[in-house]
Coordinates of C-alpha atoms in Angstrom, one line a residue:
Chain N
X1 CA 7.8 9.4 40.6
X2 CA 8.8 11.6 37.7
X3 CA 9.4 10.7 34.2
X4 CA 10.6 14.0 32.9
X5 CA 14.1 12.5 32.6
X6 CA 13.1 9.3 31.0
X7 CA 14.0 9.1 27.3
X8 CA 11.2 8.1 25.0
X9 CA 11.5 4.5 24.3
X10 CA 12.4 3.8 20.7
X11 CA 9.3 2.9 18.8
X12 CA 10.6 -0.3 17.3
X13 CA 11.3 -2.1 20.5
X14 CA 8.1 -3.8 21.8
X15 CA 7.9 -4.9 25.4
X16 CA 9.5 -8.3 25.9
X17 CA 6.4 -9.8 27.5
X18 CA 4.2 -9.1 24.4
X19 CA 5.3 -12.1 22.3
X20 CA 5.0 -14.3 25.4
X21 CA 1.5 -13.1 26.0
X22 CA 0.6 -13.6 22.3
X23 CA 2.1 -17.1 22.5
X24 CA 0.0 -18.0 25.5
X25 CA -3.1 -16.6 23.8
X26 CA -2.5 -18.7 20.7
X27 CA -2.0 -21.9 22.8
X28 CA -5.2 -21.1 24.7
X29 CA -7.1 -20.6 21.5
X30 CA -5.8 -23.8 20.0
X31 CA -6.8 -25.7 23.2
X32 CA -10.3 -24.2 23.1
X33 CA -10.6 -25.0 19.4
X34 CA -9.3 -28.6 19.4
X35 CA -9.4 -30.0 22.8
X36 CA -12.5 -28.7 24.6
X37 CA -15.0 -30.1 22.1
X38 CA -13.5 -33.5 22.7
X39 CA -13.9 -33.3 26.4
X40 CA -17.7 -32.7 26.1
X41 CA -19.7 -35.9 26.3
X42 CA -21.3 -36.9 23.0
X43 CA -24.7 -35.4 22.4
X44 CA -27.0 -37.9 20.7
X45 CA -29.3 -36.6 18.0
X46 CA -31.8 -39.3 18.9
X47 CA -33.5 -39.8 22.3
X48 CA -31.5 -42.0 24.7
X49 CA -33.4 -44.7 26.5
X50 CA -31.7 -45.8 29.7
X51 CA -33.8 -48.8 30.6
X52 CA -31.8 -51.9 31.5
X53 CA -34.7 -54.1 30.5
X54 CA -33.8 -56.3 27.5
X55 CA -35.9 -55.8 24.4
X56 CA -38.5 -58.5 24.0
X57 CA -37.7 -61.0 21.3
X58 CA -40.1 -61.6 18.4
X59 CA -40.3 -63.6 15.3
X60 CA -42.0 -62.5 12.1
X61 CA -41.8 -63.6 8.5
X62 CA -39.4 -62.4 5.8
X63 CA -39.2 -63.6 2.2
X64 CA -36.3 -65.8 3.3
X65 CA -38.2 -67.4 6.2
X66 CA -38.7 -66.5 9.8
X67 CA -36.6 -63.6 11.3
X68 CA -36.1 -63.1 15.0
X69 CA -34.7 -60.0 16.7
X70 CA -32.3 -62.3 18.5
X71 CA -30.8 -63.4 15.1
X72 CA -29.0 -60.1 15.1
X73 CA -27.5 -60.1 18.6
X74 CA -24.1 -58.6 18.5
X75 CA -25.1 -56.0 15.9
X76 CA -27.1 -52.7 16.2
X77 CA -30.6 -53.3 15.0
X78 CA -32.6 -50.4 13.6
X79 CA -36.2 -51.5 14.0
X80 CA -38.6 -49.5 11.7
X81 CA -42.3 -49.8 11.1
X82 CA -43.7 -48.8 7.7
X83 CA -45.5 -50.0 4.6
X84 CA -44.7 -50.2 0.9
X85 CA -47.6 -48.0 -0.2
X86 CA -46.1 -45.2 1.9
X87 CA -44.8 -42.7 -0.7
X88 CA -43.1 -40.1 1.4
X89 CA -42.2 -40.8 5.0
X90 CA -40.9 -44.4 4.7
X91 CA -38.8 -43.9 1.5
X92 CA -37.3 -40.7 3.1
X93 CA -36.3 -42.6 6.3
X94 CA -35.0 -45.7 4.4
X95 CA -33.0 -43.6 2.0
X96 CA -31.6 -41.6 5.0
X97 CA -30.5 -44.8 6.8
X98 CA -28.9 -46.1 3.6
X99 CA -26.9 -42.8 3.3
X100 CA -26.0 -43.0 7.0
X101 CA -24.7 -46.6 6.5
X102 CA -22.6 -45.4 3.5
X103 CA -21.0 -42.8 5.7
X104 CA -20.2 -45.5 8.3
X105 CA -18.1 -47.5 5.8
X106 CA -17.0 -50.9 7.2
X107 CA -18.9 -50.3 10.4
X108 CA -22.2 -50.6 8.5
X109 CA -21.7 -54.4 8.6
X110 CA -22.5 -54.1 12.3
X111 CA -25.9 -52.5 11.7
X112 CA -29.1 -54.3 10.6
X113 CA -32.3 -52.5 9.5
X114 CA -35.5 -54.4 9.9
X115 CA -38.7 -52.9 8.6
X116 CA -41.9 -54.4 10.0
X117 CA -44.9 -53.9 7.8
X118 CA -47.9 -52.1 9.4
X119 CA -49.9 -53.1 6.4
X120 CA -49.8 -56.9 6.5
X121 CA -52.9 -57.1 4.3
X122 CA -51.2 -55.5 1.3
X123 CA -47.5 -56.3 2.0
X124 CA -46.5 -59.9 1.3
X125 CA -43.0 -60.9 2.5
X126 CA -41.8 -61.0 -1.2
X127 CA -43.1 -57.5 -1.9
X128 CA -41.5 -56.2 1.3
X129 CA -38.2 -57.7 0.4
X130 CA -38.2 -56.1 -3.0
X131 CA -39.2 -52.8 -1.4
X132 CA -36.6 -52.6 1.4
X133 CA -33.7 -54.1 -0.8
X134 CA -34.2 -51.3 -3.3
X135 CA -33.0 -48.8 -0.6
X136 CA -30.2 -51.1 0.6
X137 CA -29.6 -54.8 -0.2
X138 CA -28.9 -55.6 3.5
X139 CA -32.3 -54.3 4.7
X140 CA -34.8 -56.9 5.9
X141 CA -38.6 -56.6 5.7
X142 CA -40.9 -58.7 7.9
X143 CA -44.6 -59.1 8.2
X144 CA -47.0 -61.6 9.8
X145 CA -50.6 -62.1 11.0
X146 CA -52.4 -58.9 12.0
X147 CA -52.3 -59.7 15.7
X148 CA -48.6 -60.7 15.6
X149 CA -47.6 -57.4 13.9
X150 CA -49.8 -55.5 16.4
X151 CA -48.2 -57.2 19.3
X152 CA -44.6 -56.4 18.1
X153 CA -45.6 -52.8 17.4
X154 CA -47.0 -52.4 20.9
X155 CA -43.9 -53.9 22.4
X156 CA -41.9 -51.1 20.8
X157 CA -44.4 -48.3 21.6
X158 CA -45.4 -48.0 17.9
X159 CA -48.9 -46.9 17.1
X160 CA -50.5 -47.4 13.7
X161 CA -54.0 -47.1 12.3
X162 CA -55.4 -47.5 8.8
X163 CA -57.9 -45.0 7.6
X164 CA -60.0 -45.2 4.4
X165 CA -59.7 -42.4 1.9
X166 CA -62.1 -41.3 -0.7
X167 CA -59.5 -41.1 -3.4
X168 CA -57.5 -43.8 -5.2
X169 CA -55.3 -44.9 -2.3
X170 CA -58.0 -47.1 -0.9
X171 CA -56.6 -46.7 2.6
X172 CA -53.6 -45.1 4.2
X173 CA -51.8 -46.2 7.4
X174 CA -50.7 -43.6 9.9
X175 CA -47.8 -44.9 11.9
X176 CA -45.1 -43.9 14.4
X177 CA -42.1 -43.3 12.2
X178 CA -39.4 -43.6 14.8
X179 CA -36.2 -45.7 14.3
X180 CA -35.7 -47.9 17.4
X181 CA -32.0 -48.6 17.9
X182 CA -31.4 -51.8 19.8
X183 CA -27.8 -52.3 20.9
X184 CA -25.5 -55.3 20.5
X185 CA -26.7 -56.8 23.8
X186 CA -30.4 -56.4 22.9
X187 CA -31.3 -53.3 24.8
X188 CA -33.4 -50.6 23.3
X189 CA -30.9 -47.7 23.5
X190 CA -32.0 -44.9 21.2
X191 CA -35.1 -43.5 19.4
X192 CA -34.4 -41.6 16.3
X193 CA -37.4 -39.5 15.2
X194 CA -38.6 -38.9 11.6
X195 CA -36.6 -36.2 9.8
X196 CA -33.4 -36.6 11.8
X197 CA -31.4 -36.8 8.6
X198 CA -28.6 -39.1 7.4
X199 CA -25.7 -37.2 8.9
X200 CA -27.2 -37.1 12.4
X201 CA -28.2 -40.8 12.2
X202 CA -24.7 -41.7 11.1
X203 CA -23.1 -39.7 14.0
X204 CA -25.3 -41.6 16.5
X205 CA -24.6 -45.0 15.1
X206 CA -20.9 -44.3 14.8
X207 CA -20.8 -43.3 18.4
X208 CA -22.7 -46.4 19.5
X209 CA -20.2 -48.6 17.5
X210 CA -17.1 -46.8 18.9
Chain W
X1 CA -11.5 -22.5 7.0
X2 CA -13.9 -24.9 5.3
X3 CA -16.8 -23.5 7.3
X4 CA -15.7 -20.0 6.3
X5 CA -15.7 -20.9 2.6
X6 CA -19.1 -22.6 3.0
X7 CA -20.5 -19.4 4.5
X8 CA -19.3 -17.3 1.6
X9 CA -20.7 -19.9 -0.8
X10 CA -24.1 -19.7 0.9
X11 CA -24.0 -15.9 0.9
X12 CA -23.1 -15.9 -2.8
X13 CA -26.0 -18.4 -3.6
X14 CA -28.4 -16.3 -1.5
X15 CA -27.4 -13.2 -3.4
X16 CA -27.7 -15.0 -6.7
X17 CA -31.1 -16.4 -5.7
X18 CA -32.3 -12.9 -4.8
X19 CA -31.1 -11.4 -8.0
X20 CA -32.7 -14.3 -9.9
X21 CA -36.0 -13.9 -8.1
X22 CA -36.1 -10.1 -8.7
X23 CA -35.3 -10.7 -12.4
X24 CA -38.2 -13.1 -12.8
X25 CA -40.7 -11.3 -10.7
X26 CA -42.0 -9.3 -13.6
X27 CA -43.4 -12.4 -15.3
X28 CA -46.9 -12.9 -14.1
X29 CA -48.3 -16.4 -13.4
X30 CA -47.1 -19.6 -11.9
X31 CA -43.5 -20.8 -11.8
X32 CA -42.4 -24.3 -10.9
X33 CA -38.9 -25.0 -9.8
X34 CA -36.8 -27.9 -8.4
X35 CA -39.4 -30.6 -9.3
X36 CA -38.1 -34.0 -8.2
X37 CA -39.2 -37.4 -7.0
X38 CA -37.4 -40.0 -4.9
X39 CA -36.3 -43.2 -6.7
X40 CA -38.5 -46.1 -5.5
X41 CA -38.9 -49.7 -6.4
X42 CA -41.7 -50.9 -8.7
X43 CA -43.4 -52.8 -5.9
X44 CA -44.1 -49.5 -4.3
X45 CA -47.3 -48.6 -6.1
X46 CA -47.3 -45.0 -4.9
X47 CA -44.7 -42.3 -5.3
X48 CA -44.4 -38.6 -4.5
X49 CA -43.4 -35.5 -6.4
X50 CA -41.9 -32.5 -4.7
X51 CA -41.3 -29.0 -6.0
X52 CA -41.5 -25.3 -5.3
X53 CA -44.5 -23.4 -6.7
X54 CA -44.2 -19.7 -7.0
X55 CA -47.2 -17.5 -7.7
X56 CA -45.9 -14.4 -9.4
X57 CA -49.4 -13.0 -10.1
X58 CA -51.2 -10.3 -8.2
X59 CA -54.1 -12.6 -7.3
X60 CA -54.1 -15.7 -5.0
X61 CA -54.4 -18.9 -6.9
X62 CA -54.7 -22.6 -6.0
X63 CA -53.3 -25.9 -7.2
X64 CA -56.5 -28.0 -7.6
X65 CA -55.5 -31.1 -9.5
X66 CA -52.7 -32.9 -11.3
X67 CA -52.4 -35.6 -14.0
X68 CA -49.5 -37.7 -15.2
X69 CA -49.0 -40.4 -17.8
X70 CA -46.7 -42.0 -15.1
X71 CA -49.5 -42.5 -12.7
X72 CA -52.9 -44.1 -12.7
X73 CA -54.2 -41.3 -10.4
X74 CA -52.6 -38.2 -9.0
X75 CA -53.8 -36.7 -5.7
X76 CA -52.6 -33.8 -3.6
X77 CA -51.5 -35.1 -0.2
X78 CA -49.8 -34.0 2.9
X79 CA -47.8 -35.8 5.5
X80 CA -47.9 -34.4 9.0
X81 CA -47.3 -35.5 12.6
X82 CA -50.6 -36.3 14.2
X83 CA -51.7 -35.9 17.8
X84 CA -50.4 -39.4 18.6
X85 CA -46.9 -38.3 17.5
X86 CA -47.2 -40.6 14.5
X87 CA -46.5 -39.6 10.9
X88 CA -49.9 -39.4 9.1
X89 CA -50.9 -38.7 5.5
X90 CA -54.1 -37.4 4.1
X91 CA -55.4 -35.8 0.9
X92 CA -55.1 -32.0 1.4
X93 CA -58.1 -30.5 3.2
X94 CA -60.4 -28.9 0.7
X95 CA -58.7 -30.7 -2.1
X96 CA -56.5 -27.8 -3.0
X97 CA -53.2 -26.1 -2.1
X98 CA -53.5 -22.4 -1.8
X99 CA -50.9 -20.3 -3.7
X100 CA -50.8 -16.8 -2.2
X101 CA -50.0 -13.9 -4.6
X102 CA -46.4 -13.2 -4.7
X103 CA -45.5 -16.2 -2.5
X104 CA -43.9 -19.6 -2.8
X105 CA -45.2 -22.9 -1.5
X106 CA -42.7 -25.7 -1.0
X107 CA -43.8 -29.3 -1.5
X108 CA -41.2 -31.3 0.4
X109 CA -40.7 -34.7 2.2
X110 CA -42.7 -34.8 5.5
X111 CA -45.1 -32.1 4.2
X112 CA -47.1 -31.4 1.0
X113 CA -46.6 -33.6 -2.0
X114 CA -48.2 -34.5 -5.3
X115 CA -49.0 -38.2 -4.8
X116 CA -48.7 -40.6 -7.7
X117 CA -50.9 -43.6 -7.1
X118 CA -50.7 -46.8 -9.2
X119 CA -47.4 -45.9 -10.8
X120 CA -47.3 -46.7 -14.5
X121 CA -43.7 -45.8 -15.1
X122 CA -40.6 -46.7 -13.1
X123 CA -39.3 -44.2 -10.6
X124 CA -35.7 -45.0 -11.6
X125 CA -32.9 -42.6 -10.9
X126 CA -32.5 -40.2 -13.8
X127 CA -36.0 -40.7 -15.2
X128 CA -38.0 -37.6 -16.3
X129 CA -41.7 -38.1 -15.6
X130 CA -44.3 -35.8 -17.1
X131 CA -46.6 -34.0 -14.8
X132 CA -49.4 -31.5 -15.5
X133 CA -50.7 -29.2 -12.8
X134 CA -54.2 -27.6 -12.9
X135 CA -54.8 -24.3 -11.2
X136 CA -57.9 -22.4 -10.2
X137 CA -56.9 -19.4 -12.3
X138 CA -53.6 -19.9 -14.1
X139 CA -53.4 -22.1 -17.2
X140 CA -52.4 -25.7 -16.9
X141 CA -48.6 -26.3 -16.8
X142 CA -46.9 -29.4 -18.0
X143 CA -43.2 -30.2 -17.1
X144 CA -40.9 -33.0 -16.3
X145 CA -40.2 -34.2 -12.8
X146 CA -36.7 -35.6 -12.3
X147 CA -36.3 -38.8 -10.4
X148 CA -33.3 -38.4 -8.2
X149 CA -32.0 -38.3 -4.6
X150 CA -32.7 -34.8 -3.1

């Protein structure tokens, strides 16, 4: 092999395979950018519950009369436990859910938020209705006798405890602040923790309503 | 492309914030910024105020009390996740929020807040509610808290 006789290639002519290689690279990049993310399974922001056991039905009292979980079969139910004296955690969550429903557009009609009061002594059904409807007119608030509320909370692994405070609050109620998402067939499918944020809640609900 | 633009916007904001902070750091004392409260219905008898408190002084200070014509009582509270994994709330331990010299303390949802108990004015979107903060060392400061979505 000797190249002493080879004339230097003119600078302007690039090897023919170069545009082909570039073309392939561009196609690969586009594939990686647009197609690969769609092939990955959806990653929930909440915690997925894979029990096939149907959620236990319950009936509590709203301002418009008795409300049962089974009334909302066929829709996604967001079951939340809170109280109207709660100034921080509950309003944050309810406002986040409202924002998430906004993002879902028409699909929001297939979602029902129910807030169960963990403070039945102070929260009347009327007070609860006014409270939850402030955040979204479709939200429903329910309460009941102490033991009935406690039973429902226990069914959904919700812990709550009132504690007296020296200040003006009288007492405060610490409570599990998780949104329980019950699917259209009545199975608990997802737990969304406090602070998940509206966008992440909307993404999970949107996927469940696909 | 959108992400790229957002990144530049964030970088520009961070730069602006840095310049702003440097420009203000010569003023001694307490500085309140971004004071807000979430709109809430009148049946909710309690509300919360959030803000960033910066202590530009050379000495540590502490937020010890607050008053407002919009509230029957104002207390300093904190939300936190307790050992049961539940969200809990309590008056701040020791009754005060420490403000380290040259540092900022952020009062935000799920954490520290100024709690307005027995609301006397409506927390309607756009309202400005007067709040006075009392400190261990610095003079009282009175300012408006804007009621709005974060």
